[in-house]
GROMACS .gro file of C-alpha atoms in nm:
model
  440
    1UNK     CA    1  -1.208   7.622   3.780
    2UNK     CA    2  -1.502   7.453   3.587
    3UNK     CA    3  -1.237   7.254   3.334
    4UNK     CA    4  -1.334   6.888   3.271
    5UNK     CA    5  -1.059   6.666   3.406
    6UNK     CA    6  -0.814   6.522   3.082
    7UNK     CA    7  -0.657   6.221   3.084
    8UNK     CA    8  -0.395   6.002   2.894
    9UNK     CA    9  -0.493   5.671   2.731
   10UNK     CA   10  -0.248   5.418   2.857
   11UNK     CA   11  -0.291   5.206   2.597
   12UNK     CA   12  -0.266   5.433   2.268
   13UNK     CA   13  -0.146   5.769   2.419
   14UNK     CA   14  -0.477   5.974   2.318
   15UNK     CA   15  -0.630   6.192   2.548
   16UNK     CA   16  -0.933   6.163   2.723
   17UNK     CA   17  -1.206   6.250   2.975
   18UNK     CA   18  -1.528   6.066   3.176
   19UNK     CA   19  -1.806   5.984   2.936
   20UNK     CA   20  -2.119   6.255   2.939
   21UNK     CA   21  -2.374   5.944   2.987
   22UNK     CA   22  -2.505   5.961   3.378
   23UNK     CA   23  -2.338   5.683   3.601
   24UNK     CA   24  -2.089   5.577   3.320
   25UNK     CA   25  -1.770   5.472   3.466
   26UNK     CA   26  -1.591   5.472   3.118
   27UNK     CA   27  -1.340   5.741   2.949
   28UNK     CA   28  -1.425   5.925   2.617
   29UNK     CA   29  -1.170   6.035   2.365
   30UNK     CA   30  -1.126   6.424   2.392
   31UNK     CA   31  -1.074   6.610   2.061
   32UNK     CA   32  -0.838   6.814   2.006
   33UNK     CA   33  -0.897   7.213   2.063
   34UNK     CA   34  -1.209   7.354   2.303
   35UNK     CA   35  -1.434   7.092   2.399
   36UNK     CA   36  -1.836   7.256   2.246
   37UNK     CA   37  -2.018   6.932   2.261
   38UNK     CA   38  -2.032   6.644   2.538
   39UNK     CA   39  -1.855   6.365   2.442
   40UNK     CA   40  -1.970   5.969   2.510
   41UNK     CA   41  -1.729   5.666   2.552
   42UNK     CA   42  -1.744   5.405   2.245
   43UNK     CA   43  -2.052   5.176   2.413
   44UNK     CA   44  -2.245   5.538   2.462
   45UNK     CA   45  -2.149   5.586   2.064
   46UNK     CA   46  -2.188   5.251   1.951
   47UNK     CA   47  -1.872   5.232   1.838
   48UNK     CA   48  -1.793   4.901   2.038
   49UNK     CA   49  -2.130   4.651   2.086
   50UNK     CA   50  -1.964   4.697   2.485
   51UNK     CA   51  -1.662   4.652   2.620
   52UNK     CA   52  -1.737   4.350   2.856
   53UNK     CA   53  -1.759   4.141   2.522
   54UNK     CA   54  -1.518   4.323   2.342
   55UNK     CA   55  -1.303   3.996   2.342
   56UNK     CA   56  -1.498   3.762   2.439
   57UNK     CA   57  -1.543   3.434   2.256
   58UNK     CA   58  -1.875   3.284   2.106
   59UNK     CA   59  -1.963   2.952   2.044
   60UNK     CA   60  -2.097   2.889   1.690
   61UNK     CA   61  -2.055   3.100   1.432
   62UNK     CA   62  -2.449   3.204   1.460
   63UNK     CA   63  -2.420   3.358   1.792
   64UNK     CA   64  -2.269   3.655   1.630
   65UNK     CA   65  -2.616   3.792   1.661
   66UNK     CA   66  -2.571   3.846   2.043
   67UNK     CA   67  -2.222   3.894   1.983
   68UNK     CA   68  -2.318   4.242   1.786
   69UNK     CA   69  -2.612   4.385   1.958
   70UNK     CA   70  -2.533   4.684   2.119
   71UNK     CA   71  -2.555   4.643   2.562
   72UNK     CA   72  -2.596   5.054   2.608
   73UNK     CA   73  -2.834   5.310   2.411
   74UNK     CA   74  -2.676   5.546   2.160
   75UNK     CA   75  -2.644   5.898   2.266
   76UNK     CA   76  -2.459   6.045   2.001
   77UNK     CA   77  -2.667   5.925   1.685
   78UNK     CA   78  -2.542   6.187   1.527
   79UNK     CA   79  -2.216   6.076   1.478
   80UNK     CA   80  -2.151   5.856   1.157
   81UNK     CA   81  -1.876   5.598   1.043
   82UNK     CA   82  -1.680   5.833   0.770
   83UNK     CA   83  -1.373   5.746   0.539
   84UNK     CA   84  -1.055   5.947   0.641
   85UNK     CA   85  -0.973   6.050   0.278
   86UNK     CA   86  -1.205   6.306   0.090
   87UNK     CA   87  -1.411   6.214  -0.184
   88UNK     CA   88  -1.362   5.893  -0.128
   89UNK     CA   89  -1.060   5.825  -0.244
   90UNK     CA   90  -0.922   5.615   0.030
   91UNK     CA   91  -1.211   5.357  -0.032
   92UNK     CA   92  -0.915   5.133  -0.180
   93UNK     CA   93  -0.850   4.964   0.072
   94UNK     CA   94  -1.039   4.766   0.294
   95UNK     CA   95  -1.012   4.965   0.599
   96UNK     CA   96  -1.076   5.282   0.476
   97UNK     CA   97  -1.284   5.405   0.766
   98UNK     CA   98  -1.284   5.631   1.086
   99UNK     CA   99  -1.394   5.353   1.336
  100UNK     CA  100  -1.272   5.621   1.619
  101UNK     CA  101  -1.009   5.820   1.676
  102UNK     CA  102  -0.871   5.582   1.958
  103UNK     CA  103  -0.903   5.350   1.685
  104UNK     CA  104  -0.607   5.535   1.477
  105UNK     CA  105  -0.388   5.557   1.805
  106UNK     CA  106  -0.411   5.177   1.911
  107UNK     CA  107  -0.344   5.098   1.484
  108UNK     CA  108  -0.036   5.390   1.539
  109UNK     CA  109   0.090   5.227   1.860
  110UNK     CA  110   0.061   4.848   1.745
  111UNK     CA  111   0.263   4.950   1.414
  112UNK     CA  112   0.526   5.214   1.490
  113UNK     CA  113   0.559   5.192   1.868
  114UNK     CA  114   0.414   5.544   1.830
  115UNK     CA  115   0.235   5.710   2.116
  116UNK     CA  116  -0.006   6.059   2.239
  117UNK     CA  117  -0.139   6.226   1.937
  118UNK     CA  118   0.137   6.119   1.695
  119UNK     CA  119   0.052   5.747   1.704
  120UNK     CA  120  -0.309   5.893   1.613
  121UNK     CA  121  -0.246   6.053   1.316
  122UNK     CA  122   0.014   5.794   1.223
  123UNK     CA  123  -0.251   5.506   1.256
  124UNK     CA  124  -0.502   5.742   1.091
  125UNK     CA  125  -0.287   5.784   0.792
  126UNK     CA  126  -0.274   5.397   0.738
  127UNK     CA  127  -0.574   5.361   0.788
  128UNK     CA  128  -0.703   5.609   0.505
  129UNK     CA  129  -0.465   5.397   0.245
  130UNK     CA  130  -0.585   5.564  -0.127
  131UNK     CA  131  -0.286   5.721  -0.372
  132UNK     CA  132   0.048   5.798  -0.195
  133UNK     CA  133  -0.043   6.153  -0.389
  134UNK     CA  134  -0.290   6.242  -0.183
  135UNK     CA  135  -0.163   6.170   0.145
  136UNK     CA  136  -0.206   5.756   0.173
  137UNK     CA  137   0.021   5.507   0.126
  138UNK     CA  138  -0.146   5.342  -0.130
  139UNK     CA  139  -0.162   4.921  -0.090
  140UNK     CA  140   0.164   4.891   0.127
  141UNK     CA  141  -0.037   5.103   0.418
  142UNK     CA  142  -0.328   4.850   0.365
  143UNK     CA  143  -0.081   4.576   0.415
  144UNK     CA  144   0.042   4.722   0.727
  145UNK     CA  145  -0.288   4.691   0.891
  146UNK     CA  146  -0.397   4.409   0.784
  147UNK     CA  147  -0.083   4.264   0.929
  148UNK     CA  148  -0.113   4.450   1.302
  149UNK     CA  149  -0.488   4.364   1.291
  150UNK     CA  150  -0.436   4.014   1.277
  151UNK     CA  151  -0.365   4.037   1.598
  152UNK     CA  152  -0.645   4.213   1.723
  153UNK     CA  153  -0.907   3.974   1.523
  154UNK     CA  154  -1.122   3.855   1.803
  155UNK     CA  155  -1.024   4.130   2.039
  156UNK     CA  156  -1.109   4.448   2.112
  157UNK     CA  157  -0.974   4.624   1.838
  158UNK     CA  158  -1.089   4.381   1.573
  159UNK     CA  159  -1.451   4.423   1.783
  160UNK     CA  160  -1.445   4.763   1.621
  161UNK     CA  161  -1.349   4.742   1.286
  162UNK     CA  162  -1.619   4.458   1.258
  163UNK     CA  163  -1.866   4.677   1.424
  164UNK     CA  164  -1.781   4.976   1.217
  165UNK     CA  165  -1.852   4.771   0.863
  166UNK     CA  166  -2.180   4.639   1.014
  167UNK     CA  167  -2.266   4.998   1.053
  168UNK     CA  168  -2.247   5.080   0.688
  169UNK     CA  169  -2.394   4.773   0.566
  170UNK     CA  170  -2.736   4.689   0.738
  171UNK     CA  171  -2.811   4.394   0.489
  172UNK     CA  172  -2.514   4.215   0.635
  173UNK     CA  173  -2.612   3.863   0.837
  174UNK     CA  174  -2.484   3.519   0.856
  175UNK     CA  175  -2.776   3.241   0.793
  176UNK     CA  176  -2.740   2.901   0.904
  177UNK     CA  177  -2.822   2.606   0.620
  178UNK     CA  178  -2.756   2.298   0.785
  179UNK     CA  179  -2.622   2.152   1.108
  180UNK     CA  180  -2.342   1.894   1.112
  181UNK     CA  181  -2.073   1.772   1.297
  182UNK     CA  182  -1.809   1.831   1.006
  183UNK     CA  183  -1.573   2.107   0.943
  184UNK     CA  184  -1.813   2.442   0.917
  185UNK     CA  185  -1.861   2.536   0.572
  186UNK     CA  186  -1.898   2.925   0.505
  187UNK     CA  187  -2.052   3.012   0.131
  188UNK     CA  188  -2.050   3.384   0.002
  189UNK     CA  189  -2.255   3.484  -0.279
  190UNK     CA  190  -2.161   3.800  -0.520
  191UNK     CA  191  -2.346   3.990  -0.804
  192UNK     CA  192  -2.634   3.763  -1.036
  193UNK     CA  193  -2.731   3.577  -0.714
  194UNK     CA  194  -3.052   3.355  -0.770
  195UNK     CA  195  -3.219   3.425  -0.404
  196UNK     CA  196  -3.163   3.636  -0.137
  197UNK     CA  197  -3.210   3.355   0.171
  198UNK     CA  198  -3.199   2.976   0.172
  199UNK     CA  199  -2.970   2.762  -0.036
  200UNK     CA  200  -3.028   2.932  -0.382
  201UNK     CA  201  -2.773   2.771  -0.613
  202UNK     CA  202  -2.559   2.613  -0.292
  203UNK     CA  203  -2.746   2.300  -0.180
  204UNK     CA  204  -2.560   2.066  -0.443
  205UNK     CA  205  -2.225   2.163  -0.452
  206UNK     CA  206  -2.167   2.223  -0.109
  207UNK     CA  207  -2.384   1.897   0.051
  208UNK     CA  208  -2.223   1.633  -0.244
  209UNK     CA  209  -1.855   1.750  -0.074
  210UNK     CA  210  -1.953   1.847   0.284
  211UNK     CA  211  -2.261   1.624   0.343
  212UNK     CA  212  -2.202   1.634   0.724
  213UNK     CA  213  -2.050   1.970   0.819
  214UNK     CA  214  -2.258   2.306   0.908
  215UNK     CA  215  -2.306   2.528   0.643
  216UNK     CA  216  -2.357   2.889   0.692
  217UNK     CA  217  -2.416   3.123   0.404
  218UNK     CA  218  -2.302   3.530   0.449
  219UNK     CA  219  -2.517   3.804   0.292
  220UNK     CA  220  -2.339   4.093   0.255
  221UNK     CA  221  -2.351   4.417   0.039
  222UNK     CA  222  -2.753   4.422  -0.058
  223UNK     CA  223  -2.776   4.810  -0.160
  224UNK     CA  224  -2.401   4.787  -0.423
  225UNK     CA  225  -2.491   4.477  -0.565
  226UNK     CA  226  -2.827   4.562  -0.686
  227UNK     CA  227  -2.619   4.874  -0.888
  228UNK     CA  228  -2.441   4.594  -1.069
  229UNK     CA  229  -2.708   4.610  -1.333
  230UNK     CA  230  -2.408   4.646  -1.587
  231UNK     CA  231  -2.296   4.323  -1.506
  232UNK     CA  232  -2.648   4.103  -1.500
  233UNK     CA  233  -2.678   3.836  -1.722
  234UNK     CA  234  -2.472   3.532  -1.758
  235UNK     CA  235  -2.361   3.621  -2.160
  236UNK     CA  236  -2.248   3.939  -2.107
  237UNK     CA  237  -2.080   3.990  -2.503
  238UNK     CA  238  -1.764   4.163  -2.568
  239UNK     CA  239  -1.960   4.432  -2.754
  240UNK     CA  240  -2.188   4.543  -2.473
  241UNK     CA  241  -1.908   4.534  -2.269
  242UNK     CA  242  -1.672   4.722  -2.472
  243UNK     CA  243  -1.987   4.997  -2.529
  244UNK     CA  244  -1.984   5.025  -2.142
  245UNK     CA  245  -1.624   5.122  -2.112
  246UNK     CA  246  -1.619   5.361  -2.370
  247UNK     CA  247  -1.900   5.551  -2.230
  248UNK     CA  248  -1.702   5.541  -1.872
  249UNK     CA  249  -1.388   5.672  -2.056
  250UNK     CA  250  -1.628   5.978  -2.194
  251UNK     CA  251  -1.788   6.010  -1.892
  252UNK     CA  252  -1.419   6.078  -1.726
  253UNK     CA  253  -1.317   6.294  -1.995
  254UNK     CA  254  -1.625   6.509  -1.954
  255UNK     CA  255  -1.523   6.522  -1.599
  256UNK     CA  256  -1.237   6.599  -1.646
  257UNK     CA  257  -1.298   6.872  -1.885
  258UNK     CA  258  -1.520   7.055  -1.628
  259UNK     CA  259  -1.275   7.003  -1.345
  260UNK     CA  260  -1.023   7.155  -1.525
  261UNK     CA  261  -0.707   7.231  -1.269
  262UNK     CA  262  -0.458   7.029  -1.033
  263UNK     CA  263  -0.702   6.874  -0.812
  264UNK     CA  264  -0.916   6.726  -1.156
  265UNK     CA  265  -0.680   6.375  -1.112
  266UNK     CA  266  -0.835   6.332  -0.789
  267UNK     CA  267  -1.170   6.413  -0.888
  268UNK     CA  268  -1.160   6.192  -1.171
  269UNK     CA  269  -1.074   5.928  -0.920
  270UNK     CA  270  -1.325   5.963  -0.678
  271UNK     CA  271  -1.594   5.927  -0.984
  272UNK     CA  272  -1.433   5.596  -1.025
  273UNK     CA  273  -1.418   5.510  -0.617
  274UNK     CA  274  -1.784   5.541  -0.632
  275UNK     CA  275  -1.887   5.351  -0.934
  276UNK     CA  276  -2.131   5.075  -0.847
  277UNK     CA  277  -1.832   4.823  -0.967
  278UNK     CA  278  -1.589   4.981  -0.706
  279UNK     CA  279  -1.836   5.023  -0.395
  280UNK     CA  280  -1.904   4.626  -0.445
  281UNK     CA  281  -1.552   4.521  -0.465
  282UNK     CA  282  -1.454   4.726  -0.117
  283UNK     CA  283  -1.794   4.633   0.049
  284UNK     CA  284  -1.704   4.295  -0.049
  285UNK     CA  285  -1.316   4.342   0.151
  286UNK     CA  286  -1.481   4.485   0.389
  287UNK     CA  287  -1.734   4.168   0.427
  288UNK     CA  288  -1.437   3.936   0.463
  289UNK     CA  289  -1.274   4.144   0.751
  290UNK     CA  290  -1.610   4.101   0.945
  291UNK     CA  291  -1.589   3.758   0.855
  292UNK     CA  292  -1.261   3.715   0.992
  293UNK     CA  293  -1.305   3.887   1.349
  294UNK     CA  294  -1.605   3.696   1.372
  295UNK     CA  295  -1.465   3.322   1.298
  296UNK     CA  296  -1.168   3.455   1.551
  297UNK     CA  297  -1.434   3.465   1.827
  298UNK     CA  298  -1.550   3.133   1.765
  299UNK     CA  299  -1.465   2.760   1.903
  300UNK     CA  300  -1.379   2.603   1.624
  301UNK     CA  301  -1.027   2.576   1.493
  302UNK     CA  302  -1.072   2.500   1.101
  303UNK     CA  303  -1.326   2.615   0.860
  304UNK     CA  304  -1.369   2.603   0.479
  305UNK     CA  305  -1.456   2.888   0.284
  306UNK     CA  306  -1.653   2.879  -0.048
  307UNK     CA  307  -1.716   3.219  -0.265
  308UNK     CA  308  -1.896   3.294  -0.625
  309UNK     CA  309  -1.790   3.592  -0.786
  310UNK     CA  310  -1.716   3.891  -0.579
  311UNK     CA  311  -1.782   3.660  -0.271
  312UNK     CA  312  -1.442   3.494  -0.333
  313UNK     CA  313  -1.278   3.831  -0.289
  314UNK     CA  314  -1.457   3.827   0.067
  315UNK     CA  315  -1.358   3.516   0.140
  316UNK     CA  316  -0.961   3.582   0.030
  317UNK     CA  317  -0.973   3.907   0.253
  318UNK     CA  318  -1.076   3.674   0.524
  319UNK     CA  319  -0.858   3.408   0.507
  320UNK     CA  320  -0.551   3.702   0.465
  321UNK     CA  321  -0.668   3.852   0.778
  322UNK     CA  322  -0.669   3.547   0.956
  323UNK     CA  323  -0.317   3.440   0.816
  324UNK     CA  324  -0.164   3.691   1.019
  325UNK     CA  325  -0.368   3.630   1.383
  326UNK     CA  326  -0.144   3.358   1.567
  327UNK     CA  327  -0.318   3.079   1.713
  328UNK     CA  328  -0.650   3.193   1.514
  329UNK     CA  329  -0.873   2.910   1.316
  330UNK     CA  330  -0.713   2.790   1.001
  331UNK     CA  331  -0.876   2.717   0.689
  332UNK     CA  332  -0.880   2.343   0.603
  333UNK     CA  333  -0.960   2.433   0.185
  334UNK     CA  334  -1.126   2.703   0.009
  335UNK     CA  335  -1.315   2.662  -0.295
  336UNK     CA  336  -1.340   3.007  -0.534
  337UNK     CA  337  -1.573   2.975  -0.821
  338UNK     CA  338  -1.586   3.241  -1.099
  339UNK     CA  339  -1.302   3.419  -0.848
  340UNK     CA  340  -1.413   3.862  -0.955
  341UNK     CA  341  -1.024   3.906  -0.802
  342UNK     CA  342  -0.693   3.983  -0.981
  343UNK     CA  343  -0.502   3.707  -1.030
  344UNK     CA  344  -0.161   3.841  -1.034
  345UNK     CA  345   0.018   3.860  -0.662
  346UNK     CA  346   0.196   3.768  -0.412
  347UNK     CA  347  -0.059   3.505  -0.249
  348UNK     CA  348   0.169   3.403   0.063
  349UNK     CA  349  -0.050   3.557   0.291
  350UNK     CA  350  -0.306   3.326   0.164
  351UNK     CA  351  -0.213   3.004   0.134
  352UNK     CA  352  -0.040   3.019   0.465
  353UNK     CA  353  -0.306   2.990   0.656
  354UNK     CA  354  -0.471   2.697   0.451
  355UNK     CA  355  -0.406   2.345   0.542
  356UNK     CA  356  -0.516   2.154   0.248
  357UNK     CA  357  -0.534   2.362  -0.102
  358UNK     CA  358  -0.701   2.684  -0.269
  359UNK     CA  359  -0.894   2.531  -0.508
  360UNK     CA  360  -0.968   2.818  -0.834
  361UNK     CA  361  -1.235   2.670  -1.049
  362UNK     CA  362  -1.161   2.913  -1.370
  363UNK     CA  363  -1.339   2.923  -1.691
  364UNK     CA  364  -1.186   3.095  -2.056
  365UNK     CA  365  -1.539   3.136  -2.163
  366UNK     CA  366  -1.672   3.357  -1.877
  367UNK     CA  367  -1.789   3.687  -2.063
  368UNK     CA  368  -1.816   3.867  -1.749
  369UNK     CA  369  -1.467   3.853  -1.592
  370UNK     CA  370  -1.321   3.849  -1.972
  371UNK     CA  371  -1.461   4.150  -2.058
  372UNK     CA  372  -1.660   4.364  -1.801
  373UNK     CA  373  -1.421   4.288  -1.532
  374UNK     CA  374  -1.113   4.380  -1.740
  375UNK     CA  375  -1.287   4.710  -1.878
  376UNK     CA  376  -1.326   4.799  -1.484
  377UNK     CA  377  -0.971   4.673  -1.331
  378UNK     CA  378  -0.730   4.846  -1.626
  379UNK     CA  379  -0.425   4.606  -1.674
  380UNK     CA  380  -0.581   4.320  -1.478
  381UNK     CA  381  -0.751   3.939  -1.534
  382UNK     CA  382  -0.954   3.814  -1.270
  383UNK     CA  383  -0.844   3.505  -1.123
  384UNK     CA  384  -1.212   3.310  -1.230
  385UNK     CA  385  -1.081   3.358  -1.596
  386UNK     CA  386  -0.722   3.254  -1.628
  387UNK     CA  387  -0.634   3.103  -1.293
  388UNK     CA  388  -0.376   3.274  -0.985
  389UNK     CA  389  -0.009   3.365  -1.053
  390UNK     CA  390   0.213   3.188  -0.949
  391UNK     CA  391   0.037   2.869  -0.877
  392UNK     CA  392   0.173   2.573  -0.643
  393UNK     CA  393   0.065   2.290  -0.469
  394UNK     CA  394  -0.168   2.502  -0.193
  395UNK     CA  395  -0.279   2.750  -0.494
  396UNK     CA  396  -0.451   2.505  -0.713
  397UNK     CA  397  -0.579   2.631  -1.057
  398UNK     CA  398  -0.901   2.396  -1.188
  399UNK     CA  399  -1.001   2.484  -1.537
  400UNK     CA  400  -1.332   2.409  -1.569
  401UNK     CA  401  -1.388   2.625  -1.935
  402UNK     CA  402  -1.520   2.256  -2.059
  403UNK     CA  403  -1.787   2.251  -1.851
  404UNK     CA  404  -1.867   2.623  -1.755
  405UNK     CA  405  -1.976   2.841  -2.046
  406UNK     CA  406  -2.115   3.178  -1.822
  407UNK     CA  407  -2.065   3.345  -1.500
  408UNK     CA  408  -2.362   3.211  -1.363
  409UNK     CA  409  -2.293   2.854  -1.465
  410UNK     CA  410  -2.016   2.724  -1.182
  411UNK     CA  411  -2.303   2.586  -0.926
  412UNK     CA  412  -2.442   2.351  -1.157
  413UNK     CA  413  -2.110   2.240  -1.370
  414UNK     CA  414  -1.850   2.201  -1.102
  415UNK     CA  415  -1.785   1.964  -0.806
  416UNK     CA  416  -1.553   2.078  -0.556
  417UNK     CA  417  -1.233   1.899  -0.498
  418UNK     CA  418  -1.199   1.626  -0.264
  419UNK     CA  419  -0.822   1.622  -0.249
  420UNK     CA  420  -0.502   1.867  -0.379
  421UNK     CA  421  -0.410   1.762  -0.754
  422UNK     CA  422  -0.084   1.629  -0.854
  423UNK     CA  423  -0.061   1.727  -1.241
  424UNK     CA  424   0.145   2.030  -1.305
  425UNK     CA  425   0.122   2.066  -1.650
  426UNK     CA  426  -0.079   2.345  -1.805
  427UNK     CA  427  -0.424   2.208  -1.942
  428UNK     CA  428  -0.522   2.266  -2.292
  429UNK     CA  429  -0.887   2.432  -2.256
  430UNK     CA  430  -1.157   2.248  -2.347
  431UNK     CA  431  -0.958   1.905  -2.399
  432UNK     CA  432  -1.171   1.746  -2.074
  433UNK     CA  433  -1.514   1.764  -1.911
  434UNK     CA  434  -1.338   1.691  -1.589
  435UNK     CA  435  -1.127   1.983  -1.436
  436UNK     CA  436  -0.796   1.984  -1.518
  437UNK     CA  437  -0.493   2.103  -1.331
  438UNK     CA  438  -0.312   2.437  -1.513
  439UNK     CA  439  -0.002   2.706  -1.409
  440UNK     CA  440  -0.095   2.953  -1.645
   0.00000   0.00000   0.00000
């Protein structure tokens, strides 16, 4: 007598019950244990922008406007998007988030064929990624969603993930350049960004290749790129750099000297989760899986993607998310200038989805990825200083260290590719002004 009614999710196995909101026809997600506070279905928490255009399509890539505004009021303000991992160690991954807890069961159900509360926790647990030590499963459980996403991009599910990462970053929004009839061209700034809106350093390089297509540019990340103060200035010398890291490596050992005990490992790397270097690089992730649900929505079936510093780490999330939707748009070329990304992987995921080539304009004499950007990735090079490994004929490295003398310099000295190269031999740096071809 007096017990709400409980219900089973069909679709992920998690139980549920009628929304609180008056004349709401949709289902909640009950919690587990007694039920103390009313509980509102994901329009009534904006969790989902609504479920009538869940998976709908748009037309252009600028109607994502309407595409995210929100169809019911929010009556549970008080709930907040939240990583599953404490102290933020699971930010390693791009999904790193608690979207929902119906969320976790659908990402459960779609991977293990899991169902009820197990496919929950089971989803949940991919979904928080971080160190296999505590409790993740480090990159191979960021793989695994990525890969049963795909589907989902421009779908319900993929409706929520995007929604969730607009949530947490309010500066995010997609400006339109220029019309055109051409392929739509997508650029994505990162850190030492000239303007905010407009062009800024685009207009030339994109217009000399794409003179007829669209061009949108994505902002993205305002609040952790403005903490990348370490990292301003196109000359950044091997000294300052080196001064920088050594007072991180003191600042951890102080750290750890006051966290003495087993959980100080963890500690020490939540400090380093929530460096200003770190929250960029996974705001930037997150940025390209927006991206992707967003382009899966839309009418066109090819785009090209163009990135700057961390902005080609957006656009390589995006392009890896979309590898794995079948039937989603393709990518006819990508263009990564200055790439802030390791170079060292497996890059099938990548280049399988592009038609033409990844083109990876990379320069030996940019101070920022050769010295700040190593000091902050232990054991890595970024991409934008000695080119992807392995190359091939769709992975394309350019070395433009001729030309391109400082992070900041890649608008003015480079012009994009108009066609894959066929020279295979590593170049000797500096021997051209023209960009050369390299396998290094």
């Amino acid at each position: 007598m007096g017990q709400l009614p409980a219900y089973v999710c069909t679709g992920c196995g998690a139980p549920t019950l009628p929304c609180a909101a008056v004349m709401c026809a949709n289902m909640a997600i009950r919690e587990e244990g007694a039920i103390r506070v009313q509980r509102y279905c994901a329009e009534h928490r904006h969790e989902i922008p609504g479920f009538e255009k869940a998976d709908r399509k748009m037309g252009a890539l600028n109607d994502y406007r309407e595409f995210l505004s929100y169809e019911k009021p929010n009556l549970a303000k008080t709930v907040k998007v939240v990583g599953l991992a404490s102290a933020g160690v699971a930010a390693a991954t791009p999904f790193a988030f608690l979207a929902a807890p119906a969320f976790g069961g659908a990402v459960g159900a779609a991977i293990g064929g899991y169902s009820g509360i197990v496919a929950t926790k089971v989803g949940l647990a991919l979904l928080g990624g971080g160190a296999v030590a505590a409790g993740g499963l480090g990159m191979a459980g960021g793989t695994a969603v990525v890969t049963a996403v795909g589907a989902a991009l421009g779908a319900a599910l993929g409706g929520t993930i995007a929604n969730a990462y607009v949530r947490q970053d309010k500066s995010f929004h997609i400006e339109m350049l220029q019309d055109g009839t051409g392929v739509p061209v997508i650029v994505c700034n990162g850190f030492l960004s000239e303007t905010k809106t407009g062009w800024g350093e685009w207009r030339n390089i994109v217009t000399d290749r794409y003179p007829d297509s669209p061009v949108y540019r994505v902002h993205w990340g305002a609040r952790e790129l403005r903490h990348l103060t370490l990292f301003a200035g196109a000359n950044v010398g091997k000294a300052a750099a080196g001064a920088a890291v050594r007072g991180a490596a003191a600042k951890a050992a102080n750290v750890a000297a006051k966290r003495l005990g087993p959980v100080a490992p963890a500690l020490i790397a939540a400090d380093v989760a929530k460096n200003p270097w770190h929250m960029a690089k996974n705001r930037a992730e997150k940025t390209g899986v927006i991206l992707a649900d967003l382009l899966a929505r839309t009418e066109a079936d090819s785009y090209v993607l163009v990135g700057h510093s961390l902005g080609t780490r957006a656009m390589v999330v995006a392009a890896q998310a979309l590898s794995s939707k079948k039937g989603g748009p393709r990518v006819q070329a990508m263009h990564l200038l200055g790439a802030a990304i390791g170079g060292k992987s497996d890059w099938h995921s990548l280049t399988s989805v592009v038609d033409e080539a990844v083109y990876n304009y990379h320069s030996s004499n940019d101070q920022v990825l050769k010295f700040a950007y190593r000091g902050t990735q232990p054991g890595e090079r970024a991409a934008g200083e000695v080119g992807f490994r392995p190359a091939d004929a769709k992975l394309q490295n350019v070395d433009v260290s001729a030309n391109v003398k400082g992070h900041s310099q890649y608008h003015q000295q480079v012009r994009l590719l108009t066609e894959p190269m066929t020279r295979w031999e590593p170049a000797e740096i500096g021997a051209s002004a023209m960009p050369q071809a390299s396998t290094d």
